[in-house]
JSON list of C-alpha atoms in Angstrom, two decimals:
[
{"chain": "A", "resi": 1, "resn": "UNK", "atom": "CA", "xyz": [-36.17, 9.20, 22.93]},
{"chain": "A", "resi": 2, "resn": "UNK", "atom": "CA", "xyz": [-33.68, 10.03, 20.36]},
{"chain": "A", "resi": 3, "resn": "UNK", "atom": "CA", "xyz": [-32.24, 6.96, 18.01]},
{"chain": "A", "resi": 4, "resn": "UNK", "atom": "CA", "xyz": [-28.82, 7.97, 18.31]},
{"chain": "A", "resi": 5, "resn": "UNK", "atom": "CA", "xyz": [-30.07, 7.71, 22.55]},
{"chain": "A", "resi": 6, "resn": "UNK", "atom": "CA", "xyz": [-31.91, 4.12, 21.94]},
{"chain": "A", "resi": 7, "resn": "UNK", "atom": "CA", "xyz": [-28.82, 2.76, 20.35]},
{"chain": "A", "resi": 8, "resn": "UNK", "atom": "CA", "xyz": [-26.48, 3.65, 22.89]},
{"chain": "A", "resi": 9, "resn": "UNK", "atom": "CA", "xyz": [-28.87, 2.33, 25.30]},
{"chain": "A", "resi": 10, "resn": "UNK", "atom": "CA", "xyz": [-29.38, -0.70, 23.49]},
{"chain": "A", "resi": 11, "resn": "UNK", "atom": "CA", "xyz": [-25.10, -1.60, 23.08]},
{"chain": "A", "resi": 12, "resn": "UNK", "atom": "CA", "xyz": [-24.25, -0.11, 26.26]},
{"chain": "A", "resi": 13, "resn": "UNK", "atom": "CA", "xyz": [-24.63, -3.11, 28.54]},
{"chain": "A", "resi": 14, "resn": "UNK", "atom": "CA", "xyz": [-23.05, -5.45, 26.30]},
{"chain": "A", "resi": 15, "resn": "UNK", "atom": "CA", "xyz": [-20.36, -3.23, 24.75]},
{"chain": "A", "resi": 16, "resn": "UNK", "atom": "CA", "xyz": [-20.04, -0.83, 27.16]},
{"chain": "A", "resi": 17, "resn": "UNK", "atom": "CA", "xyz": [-22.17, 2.96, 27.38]},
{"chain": "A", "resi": 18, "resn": "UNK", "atom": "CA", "xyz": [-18.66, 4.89, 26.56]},
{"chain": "A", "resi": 19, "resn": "UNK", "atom": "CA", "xyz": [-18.04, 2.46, 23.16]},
{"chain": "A", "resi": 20, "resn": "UNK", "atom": "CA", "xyz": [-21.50, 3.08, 21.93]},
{"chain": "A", "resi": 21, "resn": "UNK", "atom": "CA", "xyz": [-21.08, 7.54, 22.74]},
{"chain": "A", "resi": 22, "resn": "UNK", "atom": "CA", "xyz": [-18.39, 7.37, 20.04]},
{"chain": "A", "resi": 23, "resn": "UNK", "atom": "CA", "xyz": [-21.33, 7.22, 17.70]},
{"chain": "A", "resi": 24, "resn": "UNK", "atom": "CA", "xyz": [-21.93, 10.84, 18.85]},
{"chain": "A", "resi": 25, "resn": "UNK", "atom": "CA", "xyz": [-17.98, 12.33, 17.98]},
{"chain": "A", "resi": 26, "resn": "UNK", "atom": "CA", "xyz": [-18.45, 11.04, 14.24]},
{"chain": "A", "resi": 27, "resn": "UNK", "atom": "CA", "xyz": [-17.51, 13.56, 11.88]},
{"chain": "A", "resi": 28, "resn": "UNK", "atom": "CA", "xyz": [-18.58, 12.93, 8.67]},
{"chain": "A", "resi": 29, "resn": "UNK", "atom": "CA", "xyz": [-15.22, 12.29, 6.91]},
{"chain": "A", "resi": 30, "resn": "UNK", "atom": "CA", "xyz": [-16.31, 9.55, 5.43]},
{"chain": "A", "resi": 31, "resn": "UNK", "atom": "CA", "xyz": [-13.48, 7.03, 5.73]},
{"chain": "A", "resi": 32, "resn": "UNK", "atom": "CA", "xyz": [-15.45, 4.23, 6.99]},
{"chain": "A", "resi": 33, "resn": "UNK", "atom": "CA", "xyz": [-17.28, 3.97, 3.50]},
{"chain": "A", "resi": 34, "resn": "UNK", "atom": "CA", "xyz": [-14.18, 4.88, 1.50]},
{"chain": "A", "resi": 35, "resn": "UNK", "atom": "CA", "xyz": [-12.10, 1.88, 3.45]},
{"chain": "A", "resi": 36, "resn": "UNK", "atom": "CA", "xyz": [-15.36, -0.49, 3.34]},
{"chain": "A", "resi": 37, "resn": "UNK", "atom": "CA", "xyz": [-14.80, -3.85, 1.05]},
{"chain": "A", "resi": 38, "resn": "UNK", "atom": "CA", "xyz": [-18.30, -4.55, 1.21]},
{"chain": "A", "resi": 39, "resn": "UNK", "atom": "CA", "xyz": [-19.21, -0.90, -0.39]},
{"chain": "A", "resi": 40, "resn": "UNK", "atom": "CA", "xyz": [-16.87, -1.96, -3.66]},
{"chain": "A", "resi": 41, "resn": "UNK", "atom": "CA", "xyz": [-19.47, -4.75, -4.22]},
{"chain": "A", "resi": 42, "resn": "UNK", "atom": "CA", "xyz": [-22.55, -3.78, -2.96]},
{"chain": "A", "resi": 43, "resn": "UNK", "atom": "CA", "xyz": [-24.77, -0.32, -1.82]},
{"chain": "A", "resi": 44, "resn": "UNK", "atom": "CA", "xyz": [-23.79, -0.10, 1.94]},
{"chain": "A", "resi": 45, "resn": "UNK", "atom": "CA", "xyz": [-22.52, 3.38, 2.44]},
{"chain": "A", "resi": 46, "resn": "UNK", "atom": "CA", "xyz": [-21.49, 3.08, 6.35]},
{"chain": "A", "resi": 47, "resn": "UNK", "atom": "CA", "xyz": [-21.16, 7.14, 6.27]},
{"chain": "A", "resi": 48, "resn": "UNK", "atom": "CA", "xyz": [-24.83, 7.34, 5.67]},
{"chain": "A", "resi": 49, "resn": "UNK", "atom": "CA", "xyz": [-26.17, 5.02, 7.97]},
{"chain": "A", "resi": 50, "resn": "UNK", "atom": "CA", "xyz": [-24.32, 6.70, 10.85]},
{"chain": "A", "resi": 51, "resn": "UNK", "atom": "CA", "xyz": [-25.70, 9.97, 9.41]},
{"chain": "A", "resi": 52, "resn": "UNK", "atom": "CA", "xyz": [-28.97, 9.01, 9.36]},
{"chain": "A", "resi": 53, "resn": "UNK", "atom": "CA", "xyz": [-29.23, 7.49, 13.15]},
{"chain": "A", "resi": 54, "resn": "UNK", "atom": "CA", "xyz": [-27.64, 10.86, 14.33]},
{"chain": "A", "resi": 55, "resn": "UNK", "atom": "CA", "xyz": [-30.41, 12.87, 12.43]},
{"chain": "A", "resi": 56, "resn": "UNK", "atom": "CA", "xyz": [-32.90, 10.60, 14.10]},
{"chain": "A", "resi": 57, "resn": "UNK", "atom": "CA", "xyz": [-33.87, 9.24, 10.99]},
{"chain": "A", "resi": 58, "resn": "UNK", "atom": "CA", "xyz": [-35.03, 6.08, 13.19]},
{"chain": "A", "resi": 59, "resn": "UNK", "atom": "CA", "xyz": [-37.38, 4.27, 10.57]},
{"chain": "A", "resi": 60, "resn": "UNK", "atom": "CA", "xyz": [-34.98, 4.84, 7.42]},
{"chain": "A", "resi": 61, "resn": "UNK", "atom": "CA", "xyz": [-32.40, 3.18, 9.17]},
{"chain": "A", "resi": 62, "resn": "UNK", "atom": "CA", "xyz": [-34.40, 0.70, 10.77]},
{"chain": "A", "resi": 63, "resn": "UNK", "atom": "CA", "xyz": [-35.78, -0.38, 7.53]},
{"chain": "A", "resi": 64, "resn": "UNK", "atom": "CA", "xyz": [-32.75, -0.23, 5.20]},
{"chain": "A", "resi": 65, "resn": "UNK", "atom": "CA", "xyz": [-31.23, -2.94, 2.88]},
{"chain": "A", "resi": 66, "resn": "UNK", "atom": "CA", "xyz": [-28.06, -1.78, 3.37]},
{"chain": "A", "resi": 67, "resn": "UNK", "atom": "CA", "xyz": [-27.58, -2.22, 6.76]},
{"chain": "A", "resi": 68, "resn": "UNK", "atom": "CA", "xyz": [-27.11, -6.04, 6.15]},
{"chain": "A", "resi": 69, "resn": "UNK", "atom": "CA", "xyz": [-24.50, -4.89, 3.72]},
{"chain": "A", "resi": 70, "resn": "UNK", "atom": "CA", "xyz": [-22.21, -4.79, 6.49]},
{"chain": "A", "resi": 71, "resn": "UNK", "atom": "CA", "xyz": [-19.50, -8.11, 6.61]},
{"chain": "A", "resi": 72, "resn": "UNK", "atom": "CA", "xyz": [-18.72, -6.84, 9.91]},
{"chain": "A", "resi": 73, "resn": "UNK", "atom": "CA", "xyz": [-14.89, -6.91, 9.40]},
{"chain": "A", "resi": 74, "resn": "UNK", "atom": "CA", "xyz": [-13.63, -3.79, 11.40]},
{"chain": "A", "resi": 75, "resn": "UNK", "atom": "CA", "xyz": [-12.10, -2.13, 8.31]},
{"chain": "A", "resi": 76, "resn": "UNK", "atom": "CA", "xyz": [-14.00, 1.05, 9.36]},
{"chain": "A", "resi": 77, "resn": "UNK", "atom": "CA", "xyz": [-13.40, 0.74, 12.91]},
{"chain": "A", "resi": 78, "resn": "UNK", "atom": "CA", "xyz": [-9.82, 0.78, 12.43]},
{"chain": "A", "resi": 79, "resn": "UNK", "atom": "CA", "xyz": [-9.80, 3.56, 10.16]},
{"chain": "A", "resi": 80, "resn": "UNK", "atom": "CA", "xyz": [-11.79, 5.89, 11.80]},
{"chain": "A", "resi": 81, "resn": "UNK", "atom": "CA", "xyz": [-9.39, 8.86, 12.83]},
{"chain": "A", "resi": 82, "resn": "UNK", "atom": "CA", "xyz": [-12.69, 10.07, 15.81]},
{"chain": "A", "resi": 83, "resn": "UNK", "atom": "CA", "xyz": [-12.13, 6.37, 17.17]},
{"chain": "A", "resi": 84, "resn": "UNK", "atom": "CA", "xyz": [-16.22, 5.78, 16.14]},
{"chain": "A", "resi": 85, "resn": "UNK", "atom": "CA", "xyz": [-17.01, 1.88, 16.86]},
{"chain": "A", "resi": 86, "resn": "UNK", "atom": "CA", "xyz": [-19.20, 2.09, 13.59]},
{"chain": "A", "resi": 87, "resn": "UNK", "atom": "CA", "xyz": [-19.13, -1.73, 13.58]},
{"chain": "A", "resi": 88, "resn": "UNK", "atom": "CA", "xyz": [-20.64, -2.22, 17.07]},
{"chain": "A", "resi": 89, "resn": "UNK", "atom": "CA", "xyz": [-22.73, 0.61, 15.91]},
{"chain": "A", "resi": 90, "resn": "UNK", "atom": "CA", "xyz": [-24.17, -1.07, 13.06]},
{"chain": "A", "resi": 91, "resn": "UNK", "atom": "CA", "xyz": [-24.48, -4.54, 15.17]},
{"chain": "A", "resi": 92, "resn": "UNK", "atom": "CA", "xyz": [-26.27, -2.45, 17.72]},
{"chain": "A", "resi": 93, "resn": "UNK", "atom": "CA", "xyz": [-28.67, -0.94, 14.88]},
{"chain": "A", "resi": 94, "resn": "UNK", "atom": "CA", "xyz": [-28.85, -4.30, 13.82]},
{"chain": "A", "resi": 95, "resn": "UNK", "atom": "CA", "xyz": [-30.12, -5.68, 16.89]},
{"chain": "A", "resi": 96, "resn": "UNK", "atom": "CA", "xyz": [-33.13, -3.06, 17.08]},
{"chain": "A", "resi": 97, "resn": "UNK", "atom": "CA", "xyz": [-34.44, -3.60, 13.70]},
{"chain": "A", "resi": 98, "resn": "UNK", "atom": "CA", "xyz": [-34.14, -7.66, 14.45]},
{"chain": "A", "resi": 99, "resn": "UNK", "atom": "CA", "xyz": [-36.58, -7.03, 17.28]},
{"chain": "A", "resi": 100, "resn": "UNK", "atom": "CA", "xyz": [-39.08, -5.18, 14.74]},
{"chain": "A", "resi": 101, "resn": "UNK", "atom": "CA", "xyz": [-39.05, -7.31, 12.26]},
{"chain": "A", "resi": 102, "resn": "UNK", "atom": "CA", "xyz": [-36.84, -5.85, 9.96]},
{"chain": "A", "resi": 103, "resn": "UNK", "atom": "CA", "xyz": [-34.46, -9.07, 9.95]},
{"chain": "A", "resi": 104, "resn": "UNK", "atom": "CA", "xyz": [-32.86, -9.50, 6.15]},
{"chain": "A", "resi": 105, "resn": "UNK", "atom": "CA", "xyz": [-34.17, -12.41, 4.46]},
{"chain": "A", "resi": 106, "resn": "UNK", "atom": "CA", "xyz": [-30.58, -13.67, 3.79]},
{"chain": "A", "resi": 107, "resn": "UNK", "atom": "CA", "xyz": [-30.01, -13.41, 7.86]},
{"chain": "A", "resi": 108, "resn": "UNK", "atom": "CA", "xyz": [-32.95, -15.26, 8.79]},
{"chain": "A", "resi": 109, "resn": "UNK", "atom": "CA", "xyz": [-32.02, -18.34, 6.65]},
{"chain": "A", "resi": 110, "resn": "UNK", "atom": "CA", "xyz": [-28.45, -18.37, 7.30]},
{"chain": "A", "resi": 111, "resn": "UNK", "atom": "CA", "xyz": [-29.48, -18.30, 11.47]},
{"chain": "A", "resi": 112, "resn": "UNK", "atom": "CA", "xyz": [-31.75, -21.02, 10.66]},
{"chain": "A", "resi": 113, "resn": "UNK", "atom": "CA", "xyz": [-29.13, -22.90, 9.23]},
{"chain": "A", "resi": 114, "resn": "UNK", "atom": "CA", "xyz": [-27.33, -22.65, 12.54]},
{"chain": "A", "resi": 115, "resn": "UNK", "atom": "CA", "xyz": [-30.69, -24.06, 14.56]},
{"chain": "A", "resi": 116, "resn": "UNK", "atom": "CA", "xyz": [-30.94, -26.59, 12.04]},
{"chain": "A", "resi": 117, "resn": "UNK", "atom": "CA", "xyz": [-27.10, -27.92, 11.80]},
{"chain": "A", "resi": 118, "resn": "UNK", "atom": "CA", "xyz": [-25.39, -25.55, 14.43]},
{"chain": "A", "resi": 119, "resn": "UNK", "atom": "CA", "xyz": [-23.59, -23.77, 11.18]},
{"chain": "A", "resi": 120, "resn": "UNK", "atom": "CA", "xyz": [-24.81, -21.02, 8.99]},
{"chain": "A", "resi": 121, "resn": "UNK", "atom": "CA", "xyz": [-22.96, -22.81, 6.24]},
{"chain": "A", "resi": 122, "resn": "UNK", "atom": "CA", "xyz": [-23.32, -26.64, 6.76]},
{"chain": "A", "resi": 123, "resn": "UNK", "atom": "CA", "xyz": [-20.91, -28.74, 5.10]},
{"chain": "A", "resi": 124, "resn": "UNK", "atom": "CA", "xyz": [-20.83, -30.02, 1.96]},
{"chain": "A", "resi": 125, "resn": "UNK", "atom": "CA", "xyz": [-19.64, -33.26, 0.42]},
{"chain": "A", "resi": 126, "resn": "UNK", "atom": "CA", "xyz": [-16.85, -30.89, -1.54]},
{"chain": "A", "resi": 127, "resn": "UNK", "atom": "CA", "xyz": [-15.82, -29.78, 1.94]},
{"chain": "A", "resi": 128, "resn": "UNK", "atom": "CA", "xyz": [-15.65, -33.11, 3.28]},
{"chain": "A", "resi": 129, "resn": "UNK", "atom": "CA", "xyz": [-13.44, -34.30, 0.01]},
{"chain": "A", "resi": 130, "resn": "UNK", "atom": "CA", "xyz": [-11.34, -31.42, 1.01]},
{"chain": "A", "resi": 131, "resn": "UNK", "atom": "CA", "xyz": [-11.18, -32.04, 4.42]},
{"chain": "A", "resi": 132, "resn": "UNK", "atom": "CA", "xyz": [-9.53, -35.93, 3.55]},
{"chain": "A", "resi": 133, "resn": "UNK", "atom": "CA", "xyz": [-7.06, -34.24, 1.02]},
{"chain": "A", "resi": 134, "resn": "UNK", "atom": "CA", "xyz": [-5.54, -32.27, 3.92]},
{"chain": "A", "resi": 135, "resn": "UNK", "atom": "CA", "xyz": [-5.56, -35.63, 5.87]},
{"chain": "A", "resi": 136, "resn": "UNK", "atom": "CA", "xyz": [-8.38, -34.09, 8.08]},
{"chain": "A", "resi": 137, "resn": "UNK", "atom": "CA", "xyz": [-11.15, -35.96, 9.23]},
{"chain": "A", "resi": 138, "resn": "UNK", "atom": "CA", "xyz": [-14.15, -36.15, 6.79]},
{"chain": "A", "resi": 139, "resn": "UNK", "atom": "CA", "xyz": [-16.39, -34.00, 9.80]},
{"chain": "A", "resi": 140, "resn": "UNK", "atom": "CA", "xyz": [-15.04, -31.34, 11.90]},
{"chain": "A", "resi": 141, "resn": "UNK", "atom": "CA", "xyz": [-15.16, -31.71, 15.51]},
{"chain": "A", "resi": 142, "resn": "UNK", "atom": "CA", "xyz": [-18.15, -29.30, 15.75]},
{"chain": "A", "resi": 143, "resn": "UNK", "atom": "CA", "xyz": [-22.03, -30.17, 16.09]},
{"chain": "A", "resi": 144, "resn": "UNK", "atom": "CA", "xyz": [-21.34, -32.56, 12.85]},
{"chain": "A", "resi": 145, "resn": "UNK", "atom": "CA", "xyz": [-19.17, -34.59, 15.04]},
{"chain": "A", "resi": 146, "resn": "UNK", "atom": "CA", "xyz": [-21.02, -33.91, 18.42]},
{"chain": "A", "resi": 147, "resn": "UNK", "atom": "CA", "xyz": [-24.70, -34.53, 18.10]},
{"chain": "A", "resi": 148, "resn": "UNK", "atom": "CA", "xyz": [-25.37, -33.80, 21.66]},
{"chain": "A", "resi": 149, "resn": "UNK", "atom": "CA", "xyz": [-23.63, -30.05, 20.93]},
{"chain": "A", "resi": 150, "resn": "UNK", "atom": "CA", "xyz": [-26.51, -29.21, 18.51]},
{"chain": "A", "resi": 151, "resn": "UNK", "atom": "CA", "xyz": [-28.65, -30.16, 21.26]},
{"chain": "A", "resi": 152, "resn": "UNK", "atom": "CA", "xyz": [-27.39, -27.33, 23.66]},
{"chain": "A", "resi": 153, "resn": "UNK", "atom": "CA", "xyz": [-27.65, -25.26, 20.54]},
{"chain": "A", "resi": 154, "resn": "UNK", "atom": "CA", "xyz": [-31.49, -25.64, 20.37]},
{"chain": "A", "resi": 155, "resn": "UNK", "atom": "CA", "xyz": [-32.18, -24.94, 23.75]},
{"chain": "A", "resi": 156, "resn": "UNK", "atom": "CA", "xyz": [-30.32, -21.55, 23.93]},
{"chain": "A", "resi": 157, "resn": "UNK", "atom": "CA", "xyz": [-32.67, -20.92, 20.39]},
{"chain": "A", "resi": 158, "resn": "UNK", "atom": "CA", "xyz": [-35.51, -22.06, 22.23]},
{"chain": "A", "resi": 159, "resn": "UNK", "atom": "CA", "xyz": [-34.71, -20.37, 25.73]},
{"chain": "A", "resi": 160, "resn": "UNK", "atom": "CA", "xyz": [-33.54, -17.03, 24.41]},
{"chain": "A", "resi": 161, "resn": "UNK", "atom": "CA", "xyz": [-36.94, -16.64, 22.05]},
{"chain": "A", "resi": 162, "resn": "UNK", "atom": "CA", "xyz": [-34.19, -16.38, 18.68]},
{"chain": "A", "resi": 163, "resn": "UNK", "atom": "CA", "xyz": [-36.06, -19.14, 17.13]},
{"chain": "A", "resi": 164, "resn": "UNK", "atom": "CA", "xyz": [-39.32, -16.37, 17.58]},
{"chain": "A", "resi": 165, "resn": "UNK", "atom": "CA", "xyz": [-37.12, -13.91, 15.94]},
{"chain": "A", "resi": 166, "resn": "UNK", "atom": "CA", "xyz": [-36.52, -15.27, 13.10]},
{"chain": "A", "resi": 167, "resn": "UNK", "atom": "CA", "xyz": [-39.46, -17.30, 12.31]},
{"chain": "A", "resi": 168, "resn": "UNK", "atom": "CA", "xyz": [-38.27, -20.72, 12.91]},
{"chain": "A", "resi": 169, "resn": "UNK", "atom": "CA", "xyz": [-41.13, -23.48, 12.69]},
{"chain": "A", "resi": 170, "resn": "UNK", "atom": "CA", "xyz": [-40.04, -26.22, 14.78]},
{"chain": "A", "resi": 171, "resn": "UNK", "atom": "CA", "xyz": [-42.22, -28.31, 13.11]},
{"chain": "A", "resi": 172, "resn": "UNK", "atom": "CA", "xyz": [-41.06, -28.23, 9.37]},
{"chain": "A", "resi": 173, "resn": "UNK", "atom": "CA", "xyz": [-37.41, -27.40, 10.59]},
{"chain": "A", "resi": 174, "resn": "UNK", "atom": "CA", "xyz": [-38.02, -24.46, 8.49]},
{"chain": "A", "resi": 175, "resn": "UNK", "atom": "CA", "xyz": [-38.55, -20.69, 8.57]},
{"chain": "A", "resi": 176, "resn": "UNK", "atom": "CA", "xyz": [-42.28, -19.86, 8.55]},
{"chain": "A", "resi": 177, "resn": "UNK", "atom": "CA", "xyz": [-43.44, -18.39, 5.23]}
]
């Protein structure tokens, strides 16, 4: 099976098959990584990516730093003049290299994070100080508040196998080294 074939497979059942055969109209122009705020900063170069999965350049992709470059803010999506859902696109990509082990480092402790606290960025005592400056409550009304809510969070981990995915030790409350 071709990539470019694999990923449209892969996204078409959540995002529909006709959002992820846009991947197949791209042209090359380049927009998406002359529009991208994340390439100013950092090496992603969205063009290249979609290049590379439409040459079938399946491992390259697969295995690439850069695609966790991506902030995921639709710049390119909304730029792109063939109407290419590069975003989903790279989410999709995403997705397939999670499942073979190719999950970035920085991903995998931010998700455990969320099965630890139910954030990827628990709060803080700064944020809390914050928080009673703007005459908020010291906790938001999320899993900090609602114990029972991180609960339900651990069994979706547990039940969907993400906790596998990423290494989580349920033990140490840690990722695995």
């Amino acid at each position: 099976m071709e990539f470019v074939d694999e990923i449209i497979e892969t996204g078409g059942p959540i995002l529909g098959t006709e959002h992820m055969e846009t991947l197949r109209v791209c042209m090359q122009c380049g927009k998406c990584t002359g529009g991208c705020p994340s390439g100013r900063l950092t090496a992603i170069r969205t063009r290249k990516l979609v290049l590379e999965a439409l040459l079938n350049m399946r491992d390259e992709v697969l295995s690439s730093d850069e695609l966790w470059l991506c902030t995921t803010c639709y710049t390119c999506y909304e730029r792109c003049p063939r109407n290419v859902k590069v975003t989903d696109i790279t989410r999709t990509i995403r997705n397939i290299a999670a499942k073979e082990g190719y999950l970035a480092l920085s991903h995998r402790m931010a998700s455990s994070y969320v099965v630890k606290t139910g954030h990827a960025v628990p709060i803080n005592d700064a944020n809390k100080e914050n928080r009673k400056k703007l005459g908020l409550p010291e906790l938001p009304p999320t899993t900090h508040t609602y114990k029972e809510a991180l609960q339900g969070i651990q069994s979706l981990v547990k039940k969907t196998g993400f906790d596998e995915l990423i290494g989580f030790d349920w033990e140490t409350m840690n990722l695995k080294e």
